[in-house]
PDB file of C-alpha atoms in Angstrom:
ATOM      1  CA  MET A   1     197.171 173.830 105.860  1.00 64.00           C
ATOM      2  CA  LYS A   2     195.189 175.192 108.834  1.00 69.00           C
ATOM      3  CA  LYS A   3     191.505 174.305 108.668  1.00 78.00           C
ATOM      4  CA  ARG A   4     188.712 176.658 109.656  1.00 85.00           C
ATOM      5  CA  LYS A   5     186.898 175.301 112.584  1.00 85.00           C
ATOM      6  CA  ASN A   6     183.213 174.318 112.711  1.00 90.00           C
ATOM      7  CA  ILE A   7     182.565 174.494 108.909  1.00 95.00           C
ATOM      8  CA  ILE A   8     180.001 172.328 106.982  1.00 96.00           C
ATOM      9  CA  THR A   9     181.490 170.537 103.906  1.00 97.00           C
ATOM     10  CA  VAL A  10     179.537 168.955 101.129  1.00 98.00           C
ATOM     11  CA  ALA A  11     181.124 166.854  98.245  1.00 98.00           C
ATOM     12  CA  ILE A  12     179.619 165.981  95.080  1.00 98.00           C
ATOM     13  CA  ASP A  13     180.854 163.798  92.315  1.00 98.00           C
ATOM     14  CA  SER A  14     179.094 163.309  88.880  1.00 97.00           C
ATOM     15  CA  PRO A  15     179.615 162.641  85.129  1.00 96.00           C
ATOM     16  CA  GLY A  16     179.114 165.627  82.787  1.00 92.00           C
ATOM     17  CA  ALA A  17     175.626 167.293  82.680  1.00 93.00           C
ATOM     18  CA  ALA A  18     173.926 165.112  85.442  1.00 96.00           C
ATOM     19  CA  GLY A  19     172.794 168.130  87.309  1.00 94.00           C
ATOM     20  CA  ALA A  20     175.378 168.223  90.073  1.00 95.00           C
ATOM     21  CA  GLY A  21     176.093 171.811  89.493  1.00 94.00           C
ATOM     22  CA  THR A  22     172.418 172.762  89.727  1.00 94.00           C
ATOM     23  CA  ARG A  23     172.028 170.854  93.045  1.00 95.00           C
ATOM     24  CA  ALA A  24     175.236 172.196  94.465  1.00 97.00           C
ATOM     25  CA  LYS A  25     174.100 175.695  93.762  1.00 96.00           C
ATOM     26  CA  LEU A  26     170.696 175.052  95.556  1.00 96.00           C
ATOM     27  CA  ILE A  27     172.359 173.277  98.405  1.00 97.00           C
ATOM     28  CA  SER A  28     174.859 176.202  98.724  1.00 98.00           C
ATOM     29  CA  LYS A  29     172.120 178.835  98.615  1.00 97.00           C
ATOM     30  CA  HIS A  30     169.939 176.977 101.175  1.00 97.00           C
ATOM     31  CA  TYR A  31     172.740 176.454 103.772  1.00 97.00           C
ATOM     32  CA  ASN A  32     174.796 179.560 102.991  1.00 98.00           C
ATOM     33  CA  LEU A  33     177.887 177.475 101.705  1.00 98.00           C
ATOM     34  CA  CYS A  34     180.366 178.929  99.138  1.00 97.00           C
ATOM     35  CA  HIS A  35     180.149 176.822  95.917  1.00 97.00           C
ATOM     36  CA  LEU A  36     182.870 175.685  93.642  1.00 97.00           C
ATOM     37  CA  ASP A  37     182.316 173.882  90.427  1.00 96.00           C
ATOM     38  CA  THR A  38     185.825 172.146  90.353  1.00 95.00           C
ATOM     39  CA  GLY A  39     185.384 170.902  86.703  1.00 92.00           C
ATOM     40  CA  LYS A  40     185.302 174.689  85.696  1.00 95.00           C
ATOM     41  CA  ILE A  41     188.994 175.159  86.896  1.00 97.00           C
ATOM     42  CA  TYR A  42     190.133 172.577  84.377  1.00 95.00           C
ATOM     43  CA  ARG A  43     187.873 174.296  81.560  1.00 95.00           C
ATOM     44  CA  TYR A  44     189.416 177.419  82.630  1.00 97.00           C
ATOM     45  CA  ILE A  45     193.099 176.053  82.006  1.00 97.00           C
ATOM     46  CA  ALA A  46     191.745 174.479  78.734  1.00 97.00           C
ATOM     47  CA  TYR A  47     190.323 177.954  77.706  1.00 96.00           C
ATOM     48  CA  ILE A  48     193.764 179.529  78.393  1.00 96.00           C
ATOM     49  CA  LYS A  49     195.493 176.771  76.409  1.00 96.00           C
ATOM     50  CA  ILE A  50     193.122 177.176  73.387  1.00 95.00           C
ATOM     51  CA  LYS A  51     193.557 181.032  73.361  1.00 93.00           C
ATOM     52  CA  ASN A  52     197.169 181.057  74.046  1.00 91.00           C
ATOM     53  CA  PRO A  53     198.772 177.788  72.952  1.00 93.00           C
ATOM     54  CA  LYS A  54     202.305 179.430  72.448  1.00 94.00           C
ATOM     55  CA  LYS A  55     202.465 180.828  75.955  1.00 93.00           C
ATOM     56  CA  PHE A  56     200.754 177.882  77.691  1.00 95.00           C
ATOM     57  CA  SER A  57     203.179 176.348  80.420  1.00 95.00           C
ATOM     58  CA  TYR A  58     203.021 175.109  83.900  1.00 95.00           C
ATOM     59  CA  ASN A  59     204.380 178.460  85.233  1.00 95.00           C
ATOM     60  CA  LEU A  60     201.526 180.186  83.435  1.00 96.00           C
ATOM     61  CA  ILE A  61     198.965 177.873  84.927  1.00 95.00           C
ATOM     62  CA  LYS A  62     200.465 178.281  88.431  1.00 95.00           C
ATOM     63  CA  LYS A  63     200.323 182.154  88.213  1.00 95.00           C
ATOM     64  CA  LYS A  64     196.624 181.907  87.002  1.00 95.00           C
ATOM     65  CA  ILE A  65     195.517 179.415  89.647  1.00 95.00           C
ATOM     66  CA  SER A  66     197.283 181.539  92.469  1.00 93.00           C
ATOM     67  CA  ASN A  67     195.304 184.524  91.435  1.00 93.00           C
ATOM     68  CA  LEU A  68     192.028 182.724  90.439  1.00 95.00           C
ATOM     69  CA  LYS A  69     188.744 183.995  91.636  1.00 92.00           C
ATOM     70  CA  VAL A  70     185.499 182.032  91.640  1.00 91.00           C
ATOM     71  CA  LYS A  71     183.660 184.681  89.537  1.00 92.00           C
ATOM     72  CA  THR A  72     186.178 183.955  86.805  1.00 95.00           C
ATOM     73  CA  LEU A  73     184.879 180.587  86.458  1.00 94.00           C
ATOM     74  CA  ARG A  74     181.349 181.836  85.636  1.00 91.00           C
ATOM     75  CA  ASN A  75     182.481 182.834  82.105  1.00 92.00           C
ATOM     76  CA  ARG A  76     179.943 181.398  79.823  1.00 88.00           C
ATOM     77  CA  LYS A  77     182.429 180.588  77.206  1.00 89.00           C
ATOM     78  CA  LEU A  78     183.744 177.767  79.418  1.00 94.00           C
ATOM     79  CA  ILE A  79     180.912 175.422  78.806  1.00 88.00           C
ATOM     80  CA  GLU A  80     181.655 175.218  75.139  1.00 87.00           C
ATOM     81  CA  ASP A  81     182.088 171.674  73.897  1.00 83.00           C
ATOM     82  CA  SER A  82     185.690 172.009  72.582  1.00 87.00           C
ATOM     83  CA  ILE A  83     186.794 173.482  75.930  1.00 92.00           C
ATOM     84  CA  GLY A  84     185.209 170.460  77.699  1.00 87.00           C
ATOM     85  CA  THR A  85     187.030 168.087  75.514  1.00 86.00           C
ATOM     86  CA  GLU A  86     190.357 169.730  76.020  1.00 92.00           C
ATOM     87  CA  ALA A  87     189.638 169.892  79.870  1.00 91.00           C
ATOM     88  CA  SER A  88     189.286 165.975  80.018  1.00 85.00           C
ATOM     89  CA  VAL A  89     192.751 165.734  78.420  1.00 89.00           C
ATOM     90  CA  ILE A  90     194.277 168.453  80.613  1.00 91.00           C
ATOM     91  CA  SER A  91     192.926 166.748  83.765  1.00 88.00           C
ATOM     92  CA  LYS A  92     194.974 163.684  83.309  1.00 87.00           C
ATOM     93  CA  ASP A  93     198.104 165.757  83.784  1.00 92.00           C
ATOM     94  CA  LYS A  94     199.565 165.000  87.270  1.00 91.00           C
ATOM     95  CA  LYS A  95     201.269 168.371  87.612  1.00 94.00           C
ATOM     96  CA  ILE A  96     198.226 170.358  86.725  1.00 94.00           C
ATOM     97  CA  ARG A  97     196.048 168.208  88.935  1.00 93.00           C
ATOM     98  CA  ASN A  98     198.415 169.086  91.911  1.00 93.00           C
ATOM     99  CA  LEU A  99     198.186 172.729  91.285  1.00 94.00           C
ATOM    100  CA  VAL A 100     194.349 172.530  91.077  1.00 96.00           C
ATOM    101  CA  HIS A 101     194.368 170.293  94.058  1.00 94.00           C
ATOM    102  CA  ARG A 102     195.818 172.820  96.362  1.00 94.00           C
ATOM    103  CA  PHE A 103     193.437 175.458  95.275  1.00 95.00           C
ATOM    104  CA  GLN A 104     190.482 173.137  96.076  1.00 96.00           C
ATOM    105  CA  LEU A 105     191.686 172.177  99.487  1.00 95.00           C
ATOM    106  CA  GLU A 106     192.206 175.777 100.396  1.00 95.00           C
ATOM    107  CA  PHE A 107     188.638 176.705  99.078  1.00 96.00           C
ATOM    108  CA  ALA A 108     186.984 173.581 100.797  1.00 97.00           C
ATOM    109  CA  TYR A 109     188.572 174.101 104.248  1.00 96.00           C
ATOM    110  CA  ASN A 110     188.805 177.868 104.340  1.00 95.00           C
ATOM    111  CA  PRO A 111     186.010 179.441 102.589  1.00 94.00           C
ATOM    112  CA  PRO A 112     185.204 183.151 103.133  1.00 92.00           C
ATOM    113  CA  LYS A 113     184.126 183.864 106.666  1.00 92.00           C
ATOM    114  CA  LYS A 114     180.602 184.980 105.687  1.00 95.00           C
ATOM    115  CA  PHE A 115     179.758 181.448 104.589  1.00 97.00           C
ATOM    116  CA  ARG A 116     179.002 178.417 106.966  1.00 97.00           C
ATOM    117  CA  GLY A 117     181.122 176.130 104.894  1.00 97.00           C
ATOM    118  CA  SER A 118     181.846 174.933 101.376  1.00 98.00           C
ATOM    119  CA  CYS A 119     180.051 172.727  98.649  1.00 98.00           C
ATOM    120  CA  LEU A 120     182.414 171.386  95.856  1.00 98.00           C
ATOM    121  CA  ASP A 121     181.234 169.403  92.921  1.00 97.00           C
ATOM    122  CA  GLY A 122     183.381 167.463  90.441  1.00 95.00           C
ATOM    123  CA  ARG A 123     184.823 164.034  89.579  1.00 94.00           C
ATOM    124  CA  ASP A 124     187.088 163.187  92.596  1.00 95.00           C
ATOM    125  CA  ILE A 125     185.707 165.386  95.284  1.00 97.00           C
ATOM    126  CA  THR A 126     184.240 162.598  97.704  1.00 98.00           C
ATOM    127  CA  TYR A 127     187.373 160.517  97.994  1.00 97.00           C
ATOM    128  CA  ASN A 128     190.351 162.730  96.874  1.00 95.00           C
ATOM    129  CA  ILE A 129     189.641 166.386  97.805  1.00 95.00           C
ATOM    130  CA  VAL A 130     187.340 166.259 100.666  1.00 96.00           C
ATOM    131  CA  PRO A 131     187.330 162.646 101.823  1.00 96.00           C
ATOM    132  CA  ASP A 132     186.121 163.788 105.373  1.00 95.00           C
ATOM    133  CA  ALA A 133     183.135 165.788 104.026  1.00 97.00           C
ATOM    134  CA  ASP A 134     180.022 166.072 106.222  1.00 97.00           C
ATOM    135  CA  PHE A 135     177.666 165.048 103.333  1.00 98.00           C
ATOM    136  CA  LYS A 136     178.601 163.038 100.193  1.00 98.00           C
ATOM    137  CA  PHE A 137     176.721 162.815  97.057  1.00 98.00           C
ATOM    138  CA  PHE A 138     177.138 160.947  93.599  1.00 98.00           C
ATOM    139  CA  ILE A 139     174.781 162.429  91.077  1.00 98.00           C
ATOM    140  CA  THR A 140     174.006 160.737  87.698  1.00 97.00           C
ATOM    141  CA  ALA A 141     171.493 160.489  85.025  1.00 97.00           C
ATOM    142  CA  ASN A 142     171.269 158.466  81.754  1.00 96.00           C
ATOM    143  CA  VAL A 143     173.556 159.592  79.005  1.00 97.00           C
ATOM    144  CA  LYS A 144     170.862 160.538  76.472  1.00 97.00           C
ATOM    145  CA  THR A 145     169.261 162.946  79.067  1.00 96.00           C
ATOM    146  CA  ARG A 146     172.528 164.453  79.901  1.00 96.00           C
ATOM    147  CA  ALA A 147     173.388 165.000  76.188  1.00 96.00           C
ATOM    148  CA  LEU A 148     170.074 166.675  75.763  1.00 96.00           C
ATOM    149  CA  ARG A 149     170.684 168.959  78.821  1.00 94.00           C
ATOM    150  CA  ARG A 150     174.224 169.829  77.518  1.00 92.00           C
ATOM    151  CA  TYR A 151     172.828 170.321  73.980  1.00 93.00           C
ATOM    152  CA  LYS A 152     170.229 172.910  75.035  1.00 92.00           C
ATOM    153  CA  GLU A 153     172.852 174.690  77.091  1.00 88.00           C
ATOM    154  CA  LEU A 154     175.340 174.801  74.224  1.00 89.00           C
ATOM    155  CA  LYS A 155     172.644 175.765  71.739  1.00 89.00           C
ATOM    156  CA  THR A 156     172.501 179.299  73.347  1.00 85.00           C
ATOM    157  CA  LEU A 157     176.286 179.702  72.243  1.00 81.00           C
ATOM    158  CA  ASN A 158     176.391 177.911  68.966  1.00 76.00           C
ATOM    159  CA  ASN A 159     173.415 177.440  66.776  1.00 74.00           C
ATOM    160  CA  LYS A 160     175.150 174.973  64.531  1.00 85.00           C
ATOM    161  CA  ILE A 161     175.987 172.285  67.093  1.00 89.00           C
ATOM    162  CA  SER A 162     173.926 168.979  66.831  1.00 93.00           C
ATOM    163  CA  TYR A 163     172.604 166.749  69.526  1.00 95.00           C
ATOM    164  CA  GLN A 164     174.376 163.786  68.001  1.00 96.00           C
ATOM    165  CA  GLU A 165     177.800 165.956  68.341  1.00 94.00           C
ATOM    166  CA  VAL A 166     176.995 166.464  71.996  1.00 93.00           C
ATOM    167  CA  LEU A 167     175.982 162.870  72.680  1.00 96.00           C
ATOM    168  CA  LYS A 168     179.252 161.677  71.219  1.00 95.00           C
ATOM    169  CA  SER A 169     181.212 164.201  73.135  1.00 91.00           C
ATOM    170  CA  ILE A 170     179.506 163.405  76.472  1.00 94.00           C
ATOM    171  CA  LYS A 171     180.351 159.558  75.768  1.00 94.00           C
ATOM    172  CA  LYS A 172     183.885 160.336  75.029  1.00 91.00           C
ATOM    173  CA  ARG A 173     184.110 162.444  78.235  1.00 89.00           C
ATOM    174  CA  ASP A 174     182.564 159.660  80.277  1.00 93.00           C
ATOM    175  CA  LYS A 175     185.081 157.185  79.040  1.00 92.00           C
ATOM    176  CA  ASN A 176     188.067 159.596  79.916  1.00 88.00           C
ATOM    177  CA  ASP A 177     186.641 160.296  83.276  1.00 90.00           C
ATOM    178  CA  TYR A 178     185.823 156.857  84.490  1.00 94.00           C
ATOM    179  CA  ASN A 179     189.110 155.173  82.991  1.00 92.00           C
ATOM    180  CA  ARG A 180     191.897 157.705  83.801  1.00 87.00           C
ATOM    181  CA  LYS A 181     194.644 156.524  85.900  1.00 89.00           C
ATOM    182  CA  ILE A 182     194.634 159.637  88.169  1.00 88.00           C
ATOM    183  CA  SER A 183     191.616 160.380  90.295  1.00 90.00           C
ATOM    184  CA  PRO A 184     188.917 158.696  87.986  1.00 93.00           C
ATOM    185  CA  LEU A 185     185.174 159.421  88.589  1.00 95.00           C
ATOM    186  CA  LYS A 186     183.795 156.643  90.948  1.00 97.00           C
ATOM    187  CA  LYS A 187     181.150 156.314  93.585  1.00 97.00           C
ATOM    188  CA  THR A 188     182.264 155.896  96.929  1.00 97.00           C
ATOM    189  CA  LYS A 189     180.432 153.478  99.481  1.00 97.00           C
ATOM    190  CA  ASP A 190     179.542 156.488 101.762  1.00 97.00           C
ATOM    191  CA  SER A 191     178.047 158.729  98.825  1.00 98.00           C
ATOM    192  CA  VAL A 192     174.441 159.005  98.406  1.00 98.00           C
ATOM    193  CA  LEU A 193     173.361 158.188  94.967  1.00 98.00           C
ATOM    194  CA  LEU A 194     170.999 160.520  93.378  1.00 97.00           C
ATOM    195  CA  ASN A 195     169.618 159.829  89.739  1.00 97.00           C
ATOM    196  CA  THR A 196     168.330 163.006  88.233  1.00 96.00           C
ATOM    197  CA  SER A 197     167.189 161.495  84.720  1.00 95.00           C
ATOM    198  CA  LYS A 198     163.542 162.334  85.623  1.00 89.00           C
ATOM    199  CA  LEU A 199     164.166 165.357  87.650  1.00 84.00           C
ATOM    200  CA  THR A 200     163.635 169.085  86.735  1.00 74.00           C
ATOM    201  CA  LYS A 201     165.988 171.715  88.189  1.00 69.00           C
ATOM    202  CA  ARG A 202     163.772 172.240  91.335  1.00 61.00           C
TER     203      ARG A 202
END
């Protein structure tokens, strides 16, 4: 893959609802970088599986990924708790990860020319997707704070959801992310640690 010259790359890893997406958007806007929330790709695949279980296949995923546009990942339905749970299962599939990996690499090193570079946030960006990133961050927050943030976000979509349900889901997702055999969530030595437990969006 040919890499675009003189681009800025920013890699961010974090557990769910730690505020990585918010920080990534702010960084991207300030430095004119193209932002990609890589976790949304797996959520998008999970959404396809839940909506079309009988048609779900590797060929379908390959087709969807090859035609994927970043704006598609802004669908508010992708933040639903059930989709996040399914996404954590899908992300363990090596074939699916390889398909997503290629998309992420192309995005990271060949962003649209109107941007100075790229900013990716996810679970394995700093050591697996963009290990040579110019800037690396690991963003975290305590689990109760993260659950509360996600609860408030999900409440706008589902009035029946409870904080305890979200907390349980966040803990389950953490366990899956940190302990999966393929590309687990971890902090690299060269990543700057940022705890957002007591921080606001700005």
